Amino acid sequence: MPIYDYSCECGNRFEALVPSSASPAPSCSCGSVPHRLPPAARLGGVASAGPSRDDAPKSWRGTGNGDRETVRHWHRQMTRREKLEQKYPELAGDRRPVLAHEGRFAAAPLRAGDPLPGGPAS
């Protein structure tokens, strides 16, 4: 049974369970018949921080060979992300520069300060 919001001429507002949308409105405590209000927006779910810097394309091919719409889309996304990170620094994550991101580093980019894989640890 759905719950509907009602408002009466006397100023009374209330919710009521009714069998269906075609059912007559329940009577108000003042005795008059109220009218149904439009449904209120119900916000649910979880807010999203959007794509992270690691999700952004890191090469020419990743932007569709420089496709204007793709570049514009990612520019907007990263501008929003930057504003969000300024407000909530804990979302910034690892901000060290990426030194290599293609070839053998495609799966795990090499960042400044990382030891070289297979090389001596410093």
JSON list of C-alpha atoms in Angstrom, two decimals:
[
{"chain": "A", "resi": 1, "resn": "MET", "atom": "CA", "xyz": [0.00, 0.00, 0.00]},
{"chain": "A", "resi": 2, "resn": "PRO", "atom": "CA", "xyz": [1.48, 3.37, -0.97]},
{"chain": "A", "resi": 3, "resn": "ILE", "atom": "CA", "xyz": [1.83, 6.31, 1.39]},
{"chain": "A", "resi": 4, "resn": "TYR", "atom": "CA", "xyz": [0.52, 9.65, 0.10]},
{"chain": "A", "resi": 5, "resn": "ASP", "atom": "CA", "xyz": [0.85, 13.17, 1.47]},
{"chain": "A", "resi": 6, "resn": "TYR", "atom": "CA", "xyz": [-2.37, 15.12, 2.00]},
{"chain": "A", "resi": 7, "resn": "SER", "atom": "CA", "xyz": [-3.22, 18.72, 2.84]},
{"chain": "A", "resi": 8, "resn": "CYS", "atom": "CA", "xyz": [-6.51, 20.05, 4.14]},
{"chain": "A", "resi": 9, "resn": "GLU", "atom": "CA", "xyz": [-8.18, 23.48, 3.95]},
{"chain": "A", "resi": 10, "resn": "CYS", "atom": "CA", "xyz": [-7.76, 23.82, 7.72]},
{"chain": "A", "resi": 11, "resn": "GLY", "atom": "CA", "xyz": [-3.95, 23.72, 7.25]},
{"chain": "A", "resi": 12, "resn": "ASN", "atom": "CA", "xyz": [-3.52, 20.16, 8.48]},
{"chain": "A", "resi": 13, "resn": "ARG", "atom": "CA", "xyz": [-0.89, 18.15, 6.56]},
{"chain": "A", "resi": 14, "resn": "PHE", "atom": "CA", "xyz": [-0.56, 14.41, 7.01]},
{"chain": "A", "resi": 15, "resn": "GLU", "atom": "CA", "xyz": [0.45, 11.12, 5.38]},
{"chain": "A", "resi": 16, "resn": "ALA", "atom": "CA", "xyz": [-1.93, 8.24, 4.88]},
{"chain": "A", "resi": 17, "resn": "LEU", "atom": "CA", "xyz": [-1.66, 4.65, 3.68]},
{"chain": "A", "resi": 18, "resn": "VAL", "atom": "CA", "xyz": [-4.22, 4.03, 0.95]},
{"chain": "A", "resi": 19, "resn": "PRO", "atom": "CA", "xyz": [-4.96, 0.85, -1.04]},
{"chain": "A", "resi": 20, "resn": "SER", "atom": "CA", "xyz": [-4.18, 2.47, -4.42]},
{"chain": "A", "resi": 21, "resn": "SER", "atom": "CA", "xyz": [-3.81, 5.80, -6.19]},
{"chain": "A", "resi": 22, "resn": "ALA", "atom": "CA", "xyz": [-7.45, 5.56, -7.31]},
{"chain": "A", "resi": 23, "resn": "SER", "atom": "CA", "xyz": [-8.71, 5.26, -3.71]},
{"chain": "A", "resi": 24, "resn": "PRO", "atom": "CA", "xyz": [-10.62, 8.22, -2.26]},
{"chain": "A", "resi": 25, "resn": "ALA", "atom": "CA", "xyz": [-8.70, 10.53, 0.07]},
{"chain": "A", "resi": 26, "resn": "PRO", "atom": "CA", "xyz": [-9.10, 9.83, 3.79]},
{"chain": "A", "resi": 27, "resn": "SER", "atom": "CA", "xyz": [-11.02, 12.42, 5.78]},
{"chain": "A", "resi": 28, "resn": "CYS", "atom": "CA", "xyz": [-9.24, 15.03, 7.85]},
{"chain": "A", "resi": 29, "resn": "SER", "atom": "CA", "xyz": [-9.69, 15.46, 11.60]},
{"chain": "A", "resi": 30, "resn": "CYS", "atom": "CA", "xyz": [-11.71, 18.64, 10.83]},
{"chain": "A", "resi": 31, "resn": "GLY", "atom": "CA", "xyz": [-14.16, 16.55, 8.78]},
{"chain": "A", "resi": 32, "resn": "SER", "atom": "CA", "xyz": [-13.38, 17.91, 5.29]},
{"chain": "A", "resi": 33, "resn": "VAL", "atom": "CA", "xyz": [-11.84, 16.00, 2.42]},
{"chain": "A", "resi": 34, "resn": "PRO", "atom": "CA", "xyz": [-8.15, 16.90, 1.88]},
{"chain": "A", "resi": 35, "resn": "HIS", "atom": "CA", "xyz": [-6.37, 16.96, -1.47]},
{"chain": "A", "resi": 36, "resn": "ARG", "atom": "CA", "xyz": [-3.35, 14.87, -2.36]},
{"chain": "A", "resi": 37, "resn": "LEU", "atom": "CA", "xyz": [-0.03, 16.71, -2.61]},
{"chain": "A", "resi": 38, "resn": "PRO", "atom": "CA", "xyz": [2.50, 16.02, -5.36]},
{"chain": "A", "resi": 39, "resn": "PRO", "atom": "CA", "xyz": [5.06, 13.47, -4.26]},
{"chain": "A", "resi": 40, "resn": "ALA", "atom": "CA", "xyz": [8.10, 14.93, -2.55]},
{"chain": "A", "resi": 41, "resn": "ALA", "atom": "CA", "xyz": [11.55, 14.22, -3.91]},
{"chain": "A", "resi": 42, "resn": "ARG", "atom": "CA", "xyz": [13.05, 11.28, -2.09]},
{"chain": "A", "resi": 43, "resn": "LEU", "atom": "CA", "xyz": [16.81, 11.39, -2.00]},
{"chain": "A", "resi": 44, "resn": "GLY", "atom": "CA", "xyz": [18.51, 8.12, -1.43]},
{"chain": "A", "resi": 45, "resn": "GLY", "atom": "CA", "xyz": [21.74, 6.44, -2.22]},
{"chain": "A", "resi": 46, "resn": "VAL", "atom": "CA", "xyz": [25.29, 7.61, -1.71]},
{"chain": "A", "resi": 47, "resn": "ALA", "atom": "CA", "xyz": [27.07, 10.67, -2.96]},
{"chain": "A", "resi": 48, "resn": "SER", "atom": "CA", "xyz": [29.86, 9.99, -5.41]},
{"chain": "A", "resi": 49, "resn": "ALA", "atom": "CA", "xyz": [33.17, 11.80, -5.51]},
{"chain": "A", "resi": 50, "resn": "GLY", "atom": "CA", "xyz": [33.38, 11.08, -9.22]},
{"chain": "A", "resi": 51, "resn": "PRO", "atom": "CA", "xyz": [36.36, 9.60, -11.01]},
{"chain": "A", "resi": 52, "resn": "SER", "atom": "CA", "xyz": [39.73, 9.85, -9.30]},
{"chain": "A", "resi": 53, "resn": "ARG", "atom": "CA", "xyz": [42.93, 11.15, -10.88]},
{"chain": "A", "resi": 54, "resn": "ASP", "atom": "CA", "xyz": [43.99, 7.54, -11.41]},
{"chain": "A", "resi": 55, "resn": "ASP", "atom": "CA", "xyz": [40.85, 6.94, -13.53]},
{"chain": "A", "resi": 56, "resn": "ALA", "atom": "CA", "xyz": [41.70, 9.80, -15.92]},
{"chain": "A", "resi": 57, "resn": "PRO", "atom": "CA", "xyz": [43.36, 8.94, -19.23]},
{"chain": "A", "resi": 58, "resn": "LYS", "atom": "CA", "xyz": [47.14, 9.23, -19.12]},
{"chain": "A", "resi": 59, "resn": "SER", "atom": "CA", "xyz": [48.01, 9.05, -22.79]},
{"chain": "A", "resi": 60, "resn": "TRP", "atom": "CA", "xyz": [47.04, 10.43, -26.19]},
{"chain": "A", "resi": 61, "resn": "ARG", "atom": "CA", "xyz": [45.25, 7.17, -27.02]},
{"chain": "A", "resi": 62, "resn": "GLY", "atom": "CA", "xyz": [43.36, 7.35, -23.73]},
{"chain": "A", "resi": 63, "resn": "THR", "atom": "CA", "xyz": [41.74, 10.59, -24.89]},
{"chain": "A", "resi": 64, "resn": "GLY", "atom": "CA", "xyz": [40.58, 9.05, -28.17]},
{"chain": "A", "resi": 65, "resn": "ASN", "atom": "CA", "xyz": [43.63, 10.49, -29.97]},
{"chain": "A", "resi": 66, "resn": "GLY", "atom": "CA", "xyz": [42.81, 13.96, -28.67]},
{"chain": "A", "resi": 67, "resn": "ASP", "atom": "CA", "xyz": [39.05, 13.87, -29.30]},
{"chain": "A", "resi": 68, "resn": "ARG", "atom": "CA", "xyz": [37.77, 17.32, -28.27]},
{"chain": "A", "resi": 69, "resn": "GLU", "atom": "CA", "xyz": [34.68, 16.05, -26.47]},
{"chain": "A", "resi": 70, "resn": "THR", "atom": "CA", "xyz": [36.66, 13.45, -24.55]},
{"chain": "A", "resi": 71, "resn": "VAL", "atom": "CA", "xyz": [39.31, 15.99, -23.52]},
{"chain": "A", "resi": 72, "resn": "ARG", "atom": "CA", "xyz": [36.60, 18.50, -22.54]},
{"chain": "A", "resi": 73, "resn": "HIS", "atom": "CA", "xyz": [34.75, 15.82, -20.51]},
{"chain": "A", "resi": 74, "resn": "TRP", "atom": "CA", "xyz": [37.89, 14.84, -18.58]},
{"chain": "A", "resi": 75, "resn": "HIS", "atom": "CA", "xyz": [38.86, 18.46, -18.04]},
{"chain": "A", "resi": 76, "resn": "ARG", "atom": "CA", "xyz": [35.45, 19.13, -16.42]},
{"chain": "A", "resi": 77, "resn": "GLN", "atom": "CA", "xyz": [35.68, 15.95, -14.34]},
{"chain": "A", "resi": 78, "resn": "MET", "atom": "CA", "xyz": [39.17, 16.75, -13.07]},
{"chain": "A", "resi": 79, "resn": "THR", "atom": "CA", "xyz": [38.28, 20.40, -12.36]},
{"chain": "A", "resi": 80, "resn": "ARG", "atom": "CA", "xyz": [35.39, 19.19, -10.18]},
{"chain": "A", "resi": 81, "resn": "ARG", "atom": "CA", "xyz": [37.66, 16.65, -8.54]},
{"chain": "A", "resi": 82, "resn": "GLU", "atom": "CA", "xyz": [40.27, 19.32, -7.78]},
{"chain": "A", "resi": 83, "resn": "LYS", "atom": "CA", "xyz": [37.67, 21.55, -6.09]},
{"chain": "A", "resi": 84, "resn": "LEU", "atom": "CA", "xyz": [36.43, 18.57, -4.08]},
{"chain": "A", "resi": 85, "resn": "GLU", "atom": "CA", "xyz": [39.99, 17.68, -3.01]},
{"chain": "A", "resi": 86, "resn": "GLN", "atom": "CA", "xyz": [40.59, 21.27, -1.90]},
{"chain": "A", "resi": 87, "resn": "LYS", "atom": "CA", "xyz": [37.54, 21.04, 0.34]},
{"chain": "A", "resi": 88, "resn": "TYR", "atom": "CA", "xyz": [38.22, 17.44, 1.48]},
{"chain": "A", "resi": 89, "resn": "PRO", "atom": "CA", "xyz": [42.01, 16.80, 1.38]},
{"chain": "A", "resi": 90, "resn": "GLU", "atom": "CA", "xyz": [41.56, 13.19, 2.47]},
{"chain": "A", "resi": 91, "resn": "LEU", "atom": "CA", "xyz": [40.19, 12.43, -1.03]},
{"chain": "A", "resi": 92, "resn": "ALA", "atom": "CA", "xyz": [43.37, 13.61, -2.76]},
{"chain": "A", "resi": 93, "resn": "GLY", "atom": "CA", "xyz": [45.23, 10.32, -2.41]},
{"chain": "A", "resi": 94, "resn": "ASP", "atom": "CA", "xyz": [48.74, 9.95, -3.81]},
{"chain": "A", "resi": 95, "resn": "ARG", "atom": "CA", "xyz": [49.69, 13.26, -5.48]},
{"chain": "A", "resi": 96, "resn": "ARG", "atom": "CA", "xyz": [53.27, 12.33, -6.37]},
{"chain": "A", "resi": 97, "resn": "PRO", "atom": "CA", "xyz": [54.10, 12.86, -10.05]},
{"chain": "A", "resi": 98, "resn": "VAL", "atom": "CA", "xyz": [53.81, 9.86, -12.36]},
{"chain": "A", "resi": 99, "resn": "LEU", "atom": "CA", "xyz": [57.15, 9.17, -14.06]},
{"chain": "A", "resi": 100, "resn": "ALA", "atom": "CA", "xyz": [56.09, 6.26, -16.28]},
{"chain": "A", "resi": 101, "resn": "HIS", "atom": "CA", "xyz": [52.64, 4.95, -17.14]},
{"chain": "A", "resi": 102, "resn": "GLU", "atom": "CA", "xyz": [52.99, 2.99, -20.37]},
{"chain": "A", "resi": 103, "resn": "GLY", "atom": "CA", "xyz": [54.54, -0.33, -21.32]},
{"chain": "A", "resi": 104, "resn": "ARG", "atom": "CA", "xyz": [55.46, -2.40, -18.30]},
{"chain": "A", "resi": 105, "resn": "PHE", "atom": "CA", "xyz": [54.12, 0.37, -16.03]},
{"chain": "A", "resi": 106, "resn": "ALA", "atom": "CA", "xyz": [50.61, 0.39, -17.57]},
{"chain": "A", "resi": 107, "resn": "ALA", "atom": "CA", "xyz": [49.08, -1.66, -14.73]},
{"chain": "A", "resi": 108, "resn": "ALA", "atom": "CA", "xyz": [50.98, 0.10, -11.92]},
{"chain": "A", "resi": 109, "resn": "PRO", "atom": "CA", "xyz": [52.35, 3.55, -12.83]},
{"chain": "A", "resi": 110, "resn": "LEU", "atom": "CA", "xyz": [55.80, 4.44, -11.54]},
{"chain": "A", "resi": 111, "resn": "ARG", "atom": "CA", "xyz": [55.59, 7.45, -9.24]},
{"chain": "A", "resi": 112, "resn": "ALA", "atom": "CA", "xyz": [58.33, 9.72, -7.94]},
{"chain": "A", "resi": 113, "resn": "GLY", "atom": "CA", "xyz": [60.01, 8.04, -4.96]},
{"chain": "A", "resi": 114, "resn": "ASP", "atom": "CA", "xyz": [58.99, 4.47, -5.95]},
{"chain": "A", "resi": 115, "resn": "PRO", "atom": "CA", "xyz": [61.83, 1.93, -6.30]},
{"chain": "A", "resi": 116, "resn": "LEU", "atom": "CA", "xyz": [62.34, 0.59, -9.82]},
{"chain": "A", "resi": 117, "resn": "PRO", "atom": "CA", "xyz": [60.87, -2.91, -10.19]},
{"chain": "A", "resi": 118, "resn": "GLY", "atom": "CA", "xyz": [63.70, -5.44, -10.40]},
{"chain": "A", "resi": 119, "resn": "GLY", "atom": "CA", "xyz": [66.26, -2.79, -9.44]},
{"chain": "A", "resi": 120, "resn": "PRO", "atom": "CA", "xyz": [68.00, -2.07, -6.13]},
{"chain": "A", "resi": 121, "resn": "ALA", "atom": "CA", "xyz": [65.81, -0.54, -3.47]},
{"chain": "A", "resi": 122, "resn": "SER", "atom": "CA", "xyz": [67.05, 2.87, -2.35]}
]
